[in-house]
Amino acid sequence: MRTQITEMFGLRVYTDRAVFIGNVDDVVLDVDQKKIDALAVGELNPEIGEVKGYTGLQIPFRIVKSVGDIVIVRHIPGLFKSPTKED
């Protein structure tokens, strides 16, 4: 996965189960290892019950699956709700 860091700002972040998390506000770098450590995500989805009240969230870059027009991260059970199915 190779992309310019500046291209990541403002991208929408979703889990691989189509749950919207928020938008990339910043990128946390590990300068010693010369790699991205985490994504700082803001404008959080208020429907994600477990993160209500927070203004931001750091998502470890190791769970990022893909970066393109959006960022897709691995779904972590219990942290993010799955989308509800309507009958």
Short mmCIF file of N, CA and C in Angstrom, two decimals:
data_model
loop_
_atom_site.label_atom_id
_atom_site.label_comp_id
_atom_site.label_asym_id
_atom_site.label_seq_id
_atom_site.Cartn_x
_atom_site.Cartn_y
_atom_site.Cartn_z
N MET A 1 0.85 -1.16 0.00
CA MET A 1 0.00 0.00 0.00
C MET A 1 0.90 1.23 0.00
N ARG A 2 0.88 1.98 -1.07
CA ARG A 2 1.74 3.14 -1.19
C ARG A 2 0.90 4.34 -1.60
N THR A 3 0.96 5.40 -0.80
CA THR A 3 0.20 6.61 -1.07
C THR A 3 0.89 7.79 -0.38
N GLN A 4 0.63 8.98 -0.85
CA GLN A 4 1.16 10.18 -0.21
C GLN A 4 0.34 10.44 1.06
N ILE A 5 1.02 10.79 2.13
CA ILE A 5 0.32 11.05 3.39
C ILE A 5 -0.69 12.17 3.24
N THR A 6 -0.32 13.22 2.52
CA THR A 6 -1.22 14.36 2.37
C THR A 6 -2.51 13.99 1.64
N GLU A 7 -2.49 12.94 0.84
CA GLU A 7 -3.69 12.51 0.13
C GLU A 7 -4.69 11.84 1.06
N MET A 8 -4.27 11.48 2.26
CA MET A 8 -5.14 10.77 3.20
C MET A 8 -6.03 11.72 4.00
N PHE A 9 -5.62 12.99 4.12
CA PHE A 9 -6.40 13.94 4.91
C PHE A 9 -7.79 14.12 4.31
N GLY A 10 -8.80 14.02 5.15
CA GLY A 10 -10.18 14.22 4.70
C GLY A 10 -10.86 12.98 4.15
N LEU A 11 -10.11 11.89 3.97
CA LEU A 11 -10.75 10.67 3.46
C LEU A 11 -11.72 10.11 4.48
N ARG A 12 -12.81 9.54 3.98
CA ARG A 12 -13.80 8.90 4.84
C ARG A 12 -13.28 7.52 5.23
N VAL A 13 -13.51 7.13 6.48
CA VAL A 13 -13.03 5.85 7.00
C VAL A 13 -14.23 4.94 7.29
N TYR A 14 -14.16 3.73 6.73
CA TYR A 14 -15.21 2.72 6.92
C TYR A 14 -14.57 1.41 7.38
N THR A 15 -15.37 0.60 8.09
CA THR A 15 -14.91 -0.76 8.39
C THR A 15 -15.20 -1.62 7.17
N ASP A 16 -14.66 -2.83 7.17
CA ASP A 16 -14.93 -3.73 6.05
C ASP A 16 -16.34 -4.30 6.10
N ARG A 17 -17.13 -3.87 7.08
CA ARG A 17 -18.54 -4.22 7.15
C ARG A 17 -19.43 -3.01 6.88
N ALA A 18 -18.87 -2.02 6.23
CA ALA A 18 -19.58 -0.83 5.76
C ALA A 18 -20.09 0.08 6.88
N VAL A 19 -19.39 0.11 8.01
CA VAL A 19 -19.74 1.03 9.09
C VAL A 19 -18.87 2.27 8.94
N PHE A 20 -19.52 3.43 8.77
CA PHE A 20 -18.79 4.69 8.67
C PHE A 20 -18.25 5.06 10.04
N ILE A 21 -16.95 5.39 10.12
CA ILE A 21 -16.33 5.76 11.38
C ILE A 21 -16.16 7.27 11.48
N GLY A 22 -15.57 7.89 10.47
CA GLY A 22 -15.32 9.33 10.49
C GLY A 22 -14.39 9.71 9.35
N ASN A 23 -13.75 10.87 9.48
CA ASN A 23 -12.84 11.37 8.45
C ASN A 23 -11.43 11.47 9.00
N VAL A 24 -10.44 11.21 8.14
CA VAL A 24 -9.04 11.31 8.56
C VAL A 24 -8.70 12.78 8.78
N ASP A 25 -8.29 13.10 10.02
CA ASP A 25 -7.88 14.46 10.36
C ASP A 25 -6.36 14.60 10.34
N ASP A 26 -5.67 13.54 10.71
CA ASP A 26 -4.22 13.60 10.82
C ASP A 26 -3.64 12.19 10.72
N VAL A 27 -2.34 12.14 10.51
CA VAL A 27 -1.63 10.87 10.42
C VAL A 27 -0.52 10.89 11.47
N VAL A 28 -0.48 9.85 12.30
CA VAL A 28 0.54 9.75 13.35
C VAL A 28 1.70 8.93 12.79
N LEU A 29 2.89 9.53 12.80
CA LEU A 29 4.07 8.87 12.23
C LEU A 29 4.99 8.34 13.31
N ASP A 30 5.62 7.20 13.02
CA ASP A 30 6.71 6.68 13.85
C ASP A 30 7.98 7.00 13.07
N VAL A 31 8.64 8.09 13.44
CA VAL A 31 9.79 8.56 12.66
C VAL A 31 10.99 7.63 12.79
N ASP A 32 11.11 6.93 13.92
CA ASP A 32 12.23 5.99 14.08
C ASP A 32 12.10 4.81 13.12
N GLN A 33 10.88 4.31 12.97
CA GLN A 33 10.62 3.16 12.08
C GLN A 33 10.31 3.60 10.64
N LYS A 34 10.13 4.91 10.45
CA LYS A 34 9.79 5.47 9.13
C LYS A 34 8.52 4.85 8.56
N LYS A 35 7.46 4.85 9.39
CA LYS A 35 6.19 4.30 8.94
C LYS A 35 5.03 5.02 9.62
N ILE A 36 3.84 4.80 9.10
CA ILE A 36 2.63 5.36 9.70
C ILE A 36 2.25 4.49 10.89
N ASP A 37 1.98 5.14 12.03
CA ASP A 37 1.62 4.42 13.25
C ASP A 37 0.10 4.33 13.41
N ALA A 38 -0.60 5.43 13.12
CA ALA A 38 -2.05 5.46 13.31
C ALA A 38 -2.68 6.57 12.48
N LEU A 39 -3.99 6.46 12.31
CA LEU A 39 -4.77 7.52 11.68
C LEU A 39 -5.58 8.21 12.76
N ALA A 40 -5.52 9.52 12.82
CA ALA A 40 -6.35 10.29 13.74
C ALA A 40 -7.64 10.63 13.00
N VAL A 41 -8.74 10.11 13.50
CA VAL A 41 -10.03 10.24 12.83
C VAL A 41 -10.92 11.16 13.65
N GLY A 42 -11.52 12.13 12.98
CA GLY A 42 -12.44 13.07 13.62
C GLY A 42 -13.79 13.01 12.95
N GLU A 43 -14.66 13.94 13.32
CA GLU A 43 -16.03 13.97 12.80
C GLU A 43 -16.63 12.57 12.88
N LEU A 44 -16.58 11.99 14.08
CA LEU A 44 -17.00 10.61 14.28
C LEU A 44 -18.49 10.41 14.05
N ASN A 45 -18.82 9.24 13.55
CA ASN A 45 -20.19 8.84 13.35
C ASN A 45 -20.86 8.73 14.73
N PRO A 46 -21.90 9.51 15.01
CA PRO A 46 -22.53 9.48 16.33
C PRO A 46 -23.25 8.17 16.62
N GLU A 47 -23.49 7.36 15.61
CA GLU A 47 -24.19 6.09 15.81
C GLU A 47 -23.26 4.98 16.29
N ILE A 48 -21.97 5.26 16.37
CA ILE A 48 -21.04 4.26 16.91
C ILE A 48 -21.09 4.42 18.42
N GLY A 49 -21.88 3.61 19.06
CA GLY A 49 -22.18 3.76 20.48
C GLY A 49 -20.98 3.80 21.39
N GLU A 50 -19.97 2.99 21.14
CA GLU A 50 -18.85 2.87 22.05
C GLU A 50 -17.91 4.06 22.03
N VAL A 51 -18.01 4.94 21.05
CA VAL A 51 -17.11 6.10 21.00
C VAL A 51 -17.87 7.42 21.14
N LYS A 52 -19.12 7.36 21.59
CA LYS A 52 -19.89 8.59 21.79
C LYS A 52 -19.20 9.48 22.81
N GLY A 53 -19.22 10.76 22.56
CA GLY A 53 -18.62 11.72 23.48
C GLY A 53 -17.18 12.06 23.16
N TYR A 54 -16.53 11.26 22.34
CA TYR A 54 -15.15 11.54 21.96
C TYR A 54 -15.15 12.45 20.74
N THR A 55 -14.16 13.32 20.65
CA THR A 55 -14.05 14.18 19.48
C THR A 55 -13.18 13.55 18.41
N GLY A 56 -12.44 12.53 18.77
CA GLY A 56 -11.57 11.87 17.81
C GLY A 56 -11.20 10.47 18.27
N LEU A 57 -10.53 9.78 17.38
CA LEU A 57 -10.17 8.39 17.63
C LEU A 57 -8.89 8.10 16.86
N GLN A 58 -7.97 7.39 17.47
CA GLN A 58 -6.77 6.95 16.74
C GLN A 58 -6.95 5.49 16.35
N ILE A 59 -6.84 5.24 15.07
CA ILE A 59 -6.97 3.88 14.55
C ILE A 59 -5.59 3.39 14.17
N PRO A 60 -5.14 2.28 14.79
CA PRO A 60 -3.81 1.75 14.45
C PRO A 60 -3.72 1.43 12.96
N PHE A 61 -2.63 1.82 12.34
CA PHE A 61 -2.49 1.62 10.90
C PHE A 61 -2.42 0.14 10.53
N ARG A 62 -2.07 -0.71 11.48
CA ARG A 62 -1.97 -2.14 11.19
C ARG A 62 -3.33 -2.77 10.86
N ILE A 63 -4.44 -2.09 11.23
CA ILE A 63 -5.75 -2.65 10.88
C ILE A 63 -6.32 -2.02 9.61
N VAL A 64 -5.57 -1.13 8.97
CA VAL A 64 -6.00 -0.55 7.70
C VAL A 64 -5.82 -1.59 6.60
N LYS A 65 -6.91 -1.87 5.88
CA LYS A 65 -6.86 -2.86 4.81
C LYS A 65 -6.59 -2.23 3.45
N SER A 66 -7.11 -1.01 3.25
CA SER A 66 -6.99 -0.39 1.93
C SER A 66 -7.13 1.12 2.04
N VAL A 67 -6.39 1.82 1.17
CA VAL A 67 -6.49 3.28 1.07
C VAL A 67 -6.68 3.61 -0.40
N GLY A 68 -7.73 4.32 -0.70
CA GLY A 68 -8.02 4.74 -2.07
C GLY A 68 -8.87 5.99 -2.00
N ASP A 69 -10.08 5.92 -2.57
CA ASP A 69 -11.02 7.03 -2.44
C ASP A 69 -11.55 7.12 -1.02
N ILE A 70 -11.53 5.99 -0.32
CA ILE A 70 -11.88 5.91 1.10
C ILE A 70 -10.83 5.05 1.78
N VAL A 71 -10.88 5.02 3.12
CA VAL A 71 -9.99 4.14 3.88
C VAL A 71 -10.86 3.02 4.44
N ILE A 72 -10.42 1.78 4.25
CA ILE A 72 -11.14 0.63 4.79
C ILE A 72 -10.28 0.00 5.87
N VAL A 73 -10.89 -0.17 7.06
CA VAL A 73 -10.17 -0.80 8.17
C VAL A 73 -10.87 -2.10 8.54
N ARG A 74 -10.11 -2.98 9.18
CA ARG A 74 -10.66 -4.25 9.63
C ARG A 74 -11.68 -3.99 10.73
N HIS A 75 -12.79 -4.69 10.66
CA HIS A 75 -13.84 -4.57 11.68
C HIS A 75 -13.37 -5.27 12.95
N ILE A 76 -13.50 -4.59 14.07
CA ILE A 76 -13.13 -5.19 15.35
C ILE A 76 -14.42 -5.41 16.14
N PRO A 77 -14.80 -6.68 16.35
CA PRO A 77 -16.05 -6.96 17.06
C PRO A 77 -16.08 -6.27 18.42
N GLY A 78 -17.20 -5.66 18.72
CA GLY A 78 -17.37 -4.98 20.00
C GLY A 78 -16.99 -3.51 19.98
N LEU A 79 -16.14 -3.11 19.06
CA LEU A 79 -15.74 -1.70 19.00
C LEU A 79 -16.67 -0.89 18.12
N PHE A 80 -17.02 -1.45 16.96
CA PHE A 80 -17.91 -0.77 16.03
C PHE A 80 -19.14 -1.62 15.81
N LYS A 81 -20.30 -0.98 15.73
CA LYS A 81 -21.53 -1.71 15.43
C LYS A 81 -21.53 -2.14 13.97
N SER A 82 -22.17 -3.26 13.71
CA SER A 82 -22.40 -3.68 12.33
C SER A 82 -23.66 -2.98 11.84
N PRO A 83 -23.77 -2.74 10.53
CA PRO A 83 -24.98 -2.10 10.04
C PRO A 83 -26.19 -2.99 10.30
N THR A 84 -27.31 -2.38 10.67
CA THR A 84 -28.51 -3.16 10.92
C THR A 84 -29.20 -3.47 9.61
N LYS A 85 -29.74 -4.67 9.55
CA LYS A 85 -30.45 -5.08 8.34
C LYS A 85 -31.93 -4.75 8.51
N GLU A 86 -32.47 -4.10 7.51
CA GLU A 86 -33.88 -3.74 7.55
C GLU A 86 -34.68 -4.83 6.87
N ASP A 87 -35.85 -5.13 7.45
CA ASP A 87 -36.72 -6.17 6.87
C ASP A 87 -37.52 -5.64 5.73
#
